[in-house]
PDB file of C-alpha atoms in Angstrom:
ATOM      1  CA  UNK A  20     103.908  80.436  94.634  1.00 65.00           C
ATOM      2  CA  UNK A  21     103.882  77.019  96.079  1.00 73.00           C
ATOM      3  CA  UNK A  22     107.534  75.449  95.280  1.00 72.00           C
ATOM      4  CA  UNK A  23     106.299  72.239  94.427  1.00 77.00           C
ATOM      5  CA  UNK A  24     103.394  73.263  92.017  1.00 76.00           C
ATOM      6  CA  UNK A  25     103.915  73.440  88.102  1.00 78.00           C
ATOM      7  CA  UNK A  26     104.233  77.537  87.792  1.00 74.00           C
ATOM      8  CA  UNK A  27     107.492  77.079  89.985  1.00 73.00           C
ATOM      9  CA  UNK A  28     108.537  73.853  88.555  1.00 80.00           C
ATOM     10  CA  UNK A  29     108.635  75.562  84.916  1.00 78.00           C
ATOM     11  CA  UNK A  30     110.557  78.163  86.136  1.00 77.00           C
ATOM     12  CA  UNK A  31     108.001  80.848  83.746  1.00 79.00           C
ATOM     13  CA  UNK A  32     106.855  82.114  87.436  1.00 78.00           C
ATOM     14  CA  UNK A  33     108.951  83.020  90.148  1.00 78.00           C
ATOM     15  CA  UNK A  34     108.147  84.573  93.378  1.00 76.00           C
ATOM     16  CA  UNK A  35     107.421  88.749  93.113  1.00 75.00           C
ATOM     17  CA  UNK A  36     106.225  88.497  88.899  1.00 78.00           C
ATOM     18  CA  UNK A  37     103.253  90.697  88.529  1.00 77.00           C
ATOM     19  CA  UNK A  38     100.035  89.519  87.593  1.00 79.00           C
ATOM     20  CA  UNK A  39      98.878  91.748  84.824  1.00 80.00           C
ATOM     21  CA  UNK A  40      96.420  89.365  82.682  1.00 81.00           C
ATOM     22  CA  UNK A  41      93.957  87.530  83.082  1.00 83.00           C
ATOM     23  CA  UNK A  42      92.119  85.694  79.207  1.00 82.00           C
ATOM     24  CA  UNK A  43      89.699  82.845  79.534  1.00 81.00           C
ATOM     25  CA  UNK A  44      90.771  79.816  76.990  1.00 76.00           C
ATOM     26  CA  UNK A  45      87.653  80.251  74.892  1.00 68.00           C
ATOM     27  CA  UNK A  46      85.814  81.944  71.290  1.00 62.00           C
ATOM     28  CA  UNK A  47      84.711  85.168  73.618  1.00 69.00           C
ATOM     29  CA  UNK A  48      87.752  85.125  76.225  1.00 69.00           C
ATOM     30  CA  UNK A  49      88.028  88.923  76.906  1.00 77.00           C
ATOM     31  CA  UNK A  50      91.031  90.237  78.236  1.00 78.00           C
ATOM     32  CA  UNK A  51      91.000  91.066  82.128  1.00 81.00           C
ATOM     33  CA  UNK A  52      93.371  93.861  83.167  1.00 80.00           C
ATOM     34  CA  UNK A  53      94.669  93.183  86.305  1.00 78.00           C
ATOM     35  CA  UNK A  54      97.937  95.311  86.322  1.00 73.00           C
ATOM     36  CA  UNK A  55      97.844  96.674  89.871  1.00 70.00           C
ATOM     37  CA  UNK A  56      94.787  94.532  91.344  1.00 75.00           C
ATOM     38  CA  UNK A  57      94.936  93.960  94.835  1.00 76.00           C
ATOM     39  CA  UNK A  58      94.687  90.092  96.102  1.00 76.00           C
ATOM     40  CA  UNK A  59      91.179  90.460  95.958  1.00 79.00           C
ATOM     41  CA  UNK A  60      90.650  92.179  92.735  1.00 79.00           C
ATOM     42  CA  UNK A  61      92.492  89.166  91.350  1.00 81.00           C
ATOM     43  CA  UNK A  62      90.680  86.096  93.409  1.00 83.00           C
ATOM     44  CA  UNK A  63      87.405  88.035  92.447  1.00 84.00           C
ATOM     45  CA  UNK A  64      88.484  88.026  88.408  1.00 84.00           C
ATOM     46  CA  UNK A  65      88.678  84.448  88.821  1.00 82.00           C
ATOM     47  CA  UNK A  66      85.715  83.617  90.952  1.00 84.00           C
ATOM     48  CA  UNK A  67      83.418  85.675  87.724  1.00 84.00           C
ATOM     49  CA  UNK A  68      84.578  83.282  85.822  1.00 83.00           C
ATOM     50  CA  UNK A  69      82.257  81.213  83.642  1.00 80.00           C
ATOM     51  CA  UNK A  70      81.404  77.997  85.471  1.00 82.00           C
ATOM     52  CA  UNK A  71      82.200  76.308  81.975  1.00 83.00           C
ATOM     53  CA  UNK A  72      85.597  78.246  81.746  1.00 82.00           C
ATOM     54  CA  UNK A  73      89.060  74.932  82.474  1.00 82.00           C
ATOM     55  CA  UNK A  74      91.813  76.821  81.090  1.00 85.00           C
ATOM     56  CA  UNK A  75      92.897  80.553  81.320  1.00 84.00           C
ATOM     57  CA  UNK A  76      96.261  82.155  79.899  1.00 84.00           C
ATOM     58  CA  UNK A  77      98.015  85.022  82.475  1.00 82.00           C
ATOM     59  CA  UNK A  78     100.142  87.195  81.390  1.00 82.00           C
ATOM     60  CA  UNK A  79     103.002  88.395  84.396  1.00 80.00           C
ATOM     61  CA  UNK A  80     105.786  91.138  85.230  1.00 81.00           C
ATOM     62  CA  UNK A  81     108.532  90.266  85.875  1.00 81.00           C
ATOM     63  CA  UNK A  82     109.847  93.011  88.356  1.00 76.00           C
ATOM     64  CA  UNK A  83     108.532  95.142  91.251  1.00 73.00           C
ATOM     65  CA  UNK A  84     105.132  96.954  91.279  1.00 68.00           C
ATOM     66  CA  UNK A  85     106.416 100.334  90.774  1.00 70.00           C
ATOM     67  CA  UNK A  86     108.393  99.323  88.161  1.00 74.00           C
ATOM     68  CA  UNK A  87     105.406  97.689  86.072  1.00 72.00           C
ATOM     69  CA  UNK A  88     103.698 101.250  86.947  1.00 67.00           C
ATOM     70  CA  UNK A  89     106.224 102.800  85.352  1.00 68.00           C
ATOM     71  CA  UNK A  90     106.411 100.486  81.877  1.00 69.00           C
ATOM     72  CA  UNK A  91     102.456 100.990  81.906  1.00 69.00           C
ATOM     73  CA  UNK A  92     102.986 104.566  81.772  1.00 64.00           C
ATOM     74  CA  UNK A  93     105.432 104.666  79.419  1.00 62.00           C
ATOM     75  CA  UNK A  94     108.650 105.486  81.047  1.00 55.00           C
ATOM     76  CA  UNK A  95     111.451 103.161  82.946  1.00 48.00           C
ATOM     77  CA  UNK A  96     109.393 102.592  86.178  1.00 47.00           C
ATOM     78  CA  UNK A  97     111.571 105.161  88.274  1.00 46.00           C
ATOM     79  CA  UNK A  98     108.937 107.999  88.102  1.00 47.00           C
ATOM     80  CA  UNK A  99     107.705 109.526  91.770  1.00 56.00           C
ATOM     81  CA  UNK A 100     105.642 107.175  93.713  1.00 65.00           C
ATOM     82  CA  UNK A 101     102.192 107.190  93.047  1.00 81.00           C
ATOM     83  CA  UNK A 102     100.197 109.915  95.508  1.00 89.00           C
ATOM     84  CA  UNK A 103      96.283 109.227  97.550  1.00 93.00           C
ATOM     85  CA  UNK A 104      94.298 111.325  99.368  1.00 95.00           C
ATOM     86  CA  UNK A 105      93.326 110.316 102.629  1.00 95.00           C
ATOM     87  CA  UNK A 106      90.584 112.477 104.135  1.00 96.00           C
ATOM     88  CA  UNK A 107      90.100 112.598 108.168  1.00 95.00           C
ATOM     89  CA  UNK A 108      87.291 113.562 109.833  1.00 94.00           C
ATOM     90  CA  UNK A 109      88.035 114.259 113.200  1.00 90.00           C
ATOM     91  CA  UNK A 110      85.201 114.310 116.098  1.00 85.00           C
ATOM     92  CA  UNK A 111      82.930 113.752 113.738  1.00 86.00           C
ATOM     93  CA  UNK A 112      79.227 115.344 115.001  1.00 82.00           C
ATOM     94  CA  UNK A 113      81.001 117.594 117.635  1.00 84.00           C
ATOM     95  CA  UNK A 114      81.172 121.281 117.473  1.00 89.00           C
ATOM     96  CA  UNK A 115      85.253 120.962 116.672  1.00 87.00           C
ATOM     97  CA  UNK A 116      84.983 118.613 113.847  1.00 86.00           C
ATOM     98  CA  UNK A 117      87.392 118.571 111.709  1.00 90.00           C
ATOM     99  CA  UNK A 118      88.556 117.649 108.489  1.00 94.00           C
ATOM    100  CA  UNK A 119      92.105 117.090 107.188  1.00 95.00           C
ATOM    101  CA  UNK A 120      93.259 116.079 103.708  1.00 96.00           C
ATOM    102  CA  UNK A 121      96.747 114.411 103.580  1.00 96.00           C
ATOM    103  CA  UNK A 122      98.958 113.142 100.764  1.00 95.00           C
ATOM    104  CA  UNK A 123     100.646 109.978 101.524  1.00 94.00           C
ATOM    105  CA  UNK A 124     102.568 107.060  99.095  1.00 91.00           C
ATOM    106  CA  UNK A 125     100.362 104.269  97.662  1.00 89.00           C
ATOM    107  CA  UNK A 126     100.763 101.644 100.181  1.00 87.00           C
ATOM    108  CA  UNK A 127     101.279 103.387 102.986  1.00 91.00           C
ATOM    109  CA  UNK A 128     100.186 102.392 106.547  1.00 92.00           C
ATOM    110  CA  UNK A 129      97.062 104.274 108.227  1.00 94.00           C
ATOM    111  CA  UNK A 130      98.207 104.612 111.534  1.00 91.00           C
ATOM    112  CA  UNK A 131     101.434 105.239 110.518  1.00 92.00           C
ATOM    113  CA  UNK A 132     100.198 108.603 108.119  1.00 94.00           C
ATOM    114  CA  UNK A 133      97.997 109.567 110.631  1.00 94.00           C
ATOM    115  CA  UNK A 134      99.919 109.888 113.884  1.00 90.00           C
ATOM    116  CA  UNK A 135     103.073 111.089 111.813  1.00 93.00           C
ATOM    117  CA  UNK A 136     100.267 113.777 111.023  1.00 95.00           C
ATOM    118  CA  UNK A 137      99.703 114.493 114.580  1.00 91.00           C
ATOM    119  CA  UNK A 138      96.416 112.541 114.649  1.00 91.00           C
ATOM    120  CA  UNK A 139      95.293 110.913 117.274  1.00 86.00           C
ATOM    121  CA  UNK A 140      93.938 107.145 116.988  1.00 86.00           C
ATOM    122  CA  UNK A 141      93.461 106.443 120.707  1.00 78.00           C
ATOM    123  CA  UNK A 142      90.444 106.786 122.825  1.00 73.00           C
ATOM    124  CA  UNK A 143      91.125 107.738 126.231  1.00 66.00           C
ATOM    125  CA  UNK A 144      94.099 106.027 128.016  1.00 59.00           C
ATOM    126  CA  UNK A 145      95.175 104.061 125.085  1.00 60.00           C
ATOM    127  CA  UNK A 146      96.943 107.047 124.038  1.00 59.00           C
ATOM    128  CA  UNK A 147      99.454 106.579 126.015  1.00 61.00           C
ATOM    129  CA  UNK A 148      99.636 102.822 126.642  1.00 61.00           C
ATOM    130  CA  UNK A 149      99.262 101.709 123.236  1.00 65.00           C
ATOM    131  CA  UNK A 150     101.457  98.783 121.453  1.00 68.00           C
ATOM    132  CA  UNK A 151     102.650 101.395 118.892  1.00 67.00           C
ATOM    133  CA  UNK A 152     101.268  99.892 116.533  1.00 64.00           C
ATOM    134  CA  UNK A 153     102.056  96.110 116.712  1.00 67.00           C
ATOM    135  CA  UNK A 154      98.339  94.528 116.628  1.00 66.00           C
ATOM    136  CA  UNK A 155      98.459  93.608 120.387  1.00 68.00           C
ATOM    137  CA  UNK A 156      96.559  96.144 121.630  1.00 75.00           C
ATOM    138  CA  UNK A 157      93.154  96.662 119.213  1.00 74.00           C
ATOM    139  CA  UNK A 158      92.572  99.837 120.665  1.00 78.00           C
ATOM    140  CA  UNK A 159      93.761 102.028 117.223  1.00 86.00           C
ATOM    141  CA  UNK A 160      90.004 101.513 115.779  1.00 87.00           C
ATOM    142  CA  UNK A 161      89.013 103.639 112.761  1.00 92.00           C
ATOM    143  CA  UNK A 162      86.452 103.771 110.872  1.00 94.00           C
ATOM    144  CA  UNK A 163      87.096 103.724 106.852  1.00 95.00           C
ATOM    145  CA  UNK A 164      83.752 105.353 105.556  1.00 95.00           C
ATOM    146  CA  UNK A 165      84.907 105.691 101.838  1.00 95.00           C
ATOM    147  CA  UNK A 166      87.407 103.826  99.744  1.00 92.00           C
ATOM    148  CA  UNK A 167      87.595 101.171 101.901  1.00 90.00           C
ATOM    149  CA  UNK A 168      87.824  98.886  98.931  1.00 88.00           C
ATOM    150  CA  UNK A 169      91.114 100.651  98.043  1.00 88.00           C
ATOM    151  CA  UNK A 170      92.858  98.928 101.576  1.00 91.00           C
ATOM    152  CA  UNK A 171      94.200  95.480 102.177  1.00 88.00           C
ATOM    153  CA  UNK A 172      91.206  92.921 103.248  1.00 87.00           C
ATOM    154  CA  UNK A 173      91.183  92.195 107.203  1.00 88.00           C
ATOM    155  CA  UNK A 174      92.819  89.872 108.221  1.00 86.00           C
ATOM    156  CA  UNK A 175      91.159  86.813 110.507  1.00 85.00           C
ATOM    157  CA  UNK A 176      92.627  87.942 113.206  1.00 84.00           C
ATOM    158  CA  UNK A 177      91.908  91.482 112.934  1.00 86.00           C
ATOM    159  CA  UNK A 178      88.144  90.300 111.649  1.00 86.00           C
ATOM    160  CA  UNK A 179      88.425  88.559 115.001  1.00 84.00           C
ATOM    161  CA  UNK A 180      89.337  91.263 117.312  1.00 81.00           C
ATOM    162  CA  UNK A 181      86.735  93.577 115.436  1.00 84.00           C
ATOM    163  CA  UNK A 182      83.815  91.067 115.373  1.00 85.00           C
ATOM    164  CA  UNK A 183      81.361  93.487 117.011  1.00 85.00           C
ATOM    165  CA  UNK A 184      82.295  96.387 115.074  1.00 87.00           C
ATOM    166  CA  UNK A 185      80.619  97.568 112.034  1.00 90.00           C
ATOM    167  CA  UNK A 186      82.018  96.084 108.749  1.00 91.00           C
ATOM    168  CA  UNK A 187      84.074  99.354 108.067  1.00 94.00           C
ATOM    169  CA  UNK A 188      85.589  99.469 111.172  1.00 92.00           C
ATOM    170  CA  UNK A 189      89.456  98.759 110.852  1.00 92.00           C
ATOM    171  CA  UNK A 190      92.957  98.303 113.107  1.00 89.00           C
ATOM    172  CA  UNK A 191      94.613 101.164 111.778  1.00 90.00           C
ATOM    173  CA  UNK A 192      98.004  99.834 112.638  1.00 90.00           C
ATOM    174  CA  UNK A 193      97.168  96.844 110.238  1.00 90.00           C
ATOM    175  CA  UNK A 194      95.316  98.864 107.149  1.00 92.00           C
ATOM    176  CA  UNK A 195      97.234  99.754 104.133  1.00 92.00           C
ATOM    177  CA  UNK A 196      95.590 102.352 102.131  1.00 93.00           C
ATOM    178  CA  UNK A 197      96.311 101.970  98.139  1.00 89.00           C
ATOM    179  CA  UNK A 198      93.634 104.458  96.870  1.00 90.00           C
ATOM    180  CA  UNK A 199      92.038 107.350  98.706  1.00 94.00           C
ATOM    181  CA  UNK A 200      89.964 106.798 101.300  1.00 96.00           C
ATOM    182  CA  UNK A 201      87.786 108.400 104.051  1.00 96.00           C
ATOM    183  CA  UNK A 202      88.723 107.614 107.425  1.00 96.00           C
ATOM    184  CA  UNK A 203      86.732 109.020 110.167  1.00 95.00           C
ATOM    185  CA  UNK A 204      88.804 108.843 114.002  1.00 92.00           C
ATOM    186  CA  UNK A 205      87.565 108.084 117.770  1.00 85.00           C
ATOM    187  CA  UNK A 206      84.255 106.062 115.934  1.00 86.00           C
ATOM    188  CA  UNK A 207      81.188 105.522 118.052  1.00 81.00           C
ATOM    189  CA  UNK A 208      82.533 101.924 120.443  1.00 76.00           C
ATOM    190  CA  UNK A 209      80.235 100.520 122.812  1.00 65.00           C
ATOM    191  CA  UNK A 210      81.553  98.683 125.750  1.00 58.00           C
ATOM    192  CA  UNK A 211      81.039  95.612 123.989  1.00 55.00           C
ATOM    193  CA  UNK A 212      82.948  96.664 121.136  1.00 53.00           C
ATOM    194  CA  UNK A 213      86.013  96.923 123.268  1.00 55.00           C
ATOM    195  CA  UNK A 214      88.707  94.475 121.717  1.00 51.00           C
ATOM    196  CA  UNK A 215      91.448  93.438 124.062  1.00 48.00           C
TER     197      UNK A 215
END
């Protein structure tokens, strides 16, 4: 919310309200239902805009996310957190591949899940002299081969430190998954590939 903009001058917006919203000032203006959207779910409702579309209304939340979950759904918004899936594939192509399936909290931080799962996001000596998760290091590379849409967008620096990896390849220490999603550990890295 930029303090010096209208929204926070009216004092109808304040910093944490939940977009939930989105109707185009017109005859056919639809109703968009962003309750939930991630940042880019939202910047993408408004980039499909109609060129010819100067004036939408929004409709906001005034509260935290789990409580507008919990309105939404018909109770007080202090039900159990919301559950995902996230699916590992471990070695993937070796002869001990292996999958696990773990239940974490919407929101919850990749490498975070993962190594309190006892999986391992290091390749080779990075185990051990990793930044524990801090983004200095770029060494906790995964690869998010389904749902990836359901995380956070990169960031430029991570987009910068991954810059020769494929498009799905993430810093698991900076990914928040808020849907399930397929991540497969130790990816294919060629020496190029190497971040930091």
């Amino acid at each position: 919310l930029e303090p010096s903009g209208a929204a926070a001058i009216s004092g109808e917006v304040e910093v944490g309200d939940q977009i939930c919203e989105m109707r185009a000032v017109s005859e056919d203006g639809k109703a968009i239902n962003l309750i939930g959207a991630p940042f880019d779910g939202v910047m993408g409702a408004f980039a499909a805009l109609g060129r010819d579309v100067r004036e939408v209304d929004l409709v906001f939340f005034r509260g935290t996310k789990e409580e507008l979950k919990g309105v939404c759904a018909g109770g007080t918004g202090s039900e159990e957190e919301e559950k995902i899936t996230i699916t590992v594939v471990q070695n993937k192509g070796a002869k001990d591949e292996a999958i696990r399936r773990i239940e974490a909290k919407t929101g919850c931080n990749v490498r975070q899940i993962l190594t309190d799962n006892g999986i391992n996001v290091y390749q080779s000596l990075t185990r051990w002299t990793n930044c524990k998760g801090k983004q200095l290091c770029g060494t906790c590379i995964v690869n998010i081969t389904d749902g990836g849409g359901g995380t956070n967008r990169k960031s430029l620096d991570e987009a910068s430190t991954l810059r020769e990896n494929p498009e799905s390849y993430r810093l698991s220490c900076v990914t928040f998954a808020y849907g399930d999603i397929t991540v497969e550990t130790f990816p294919p890295i060629e020496a190029a590939q190497w971040t930091r």
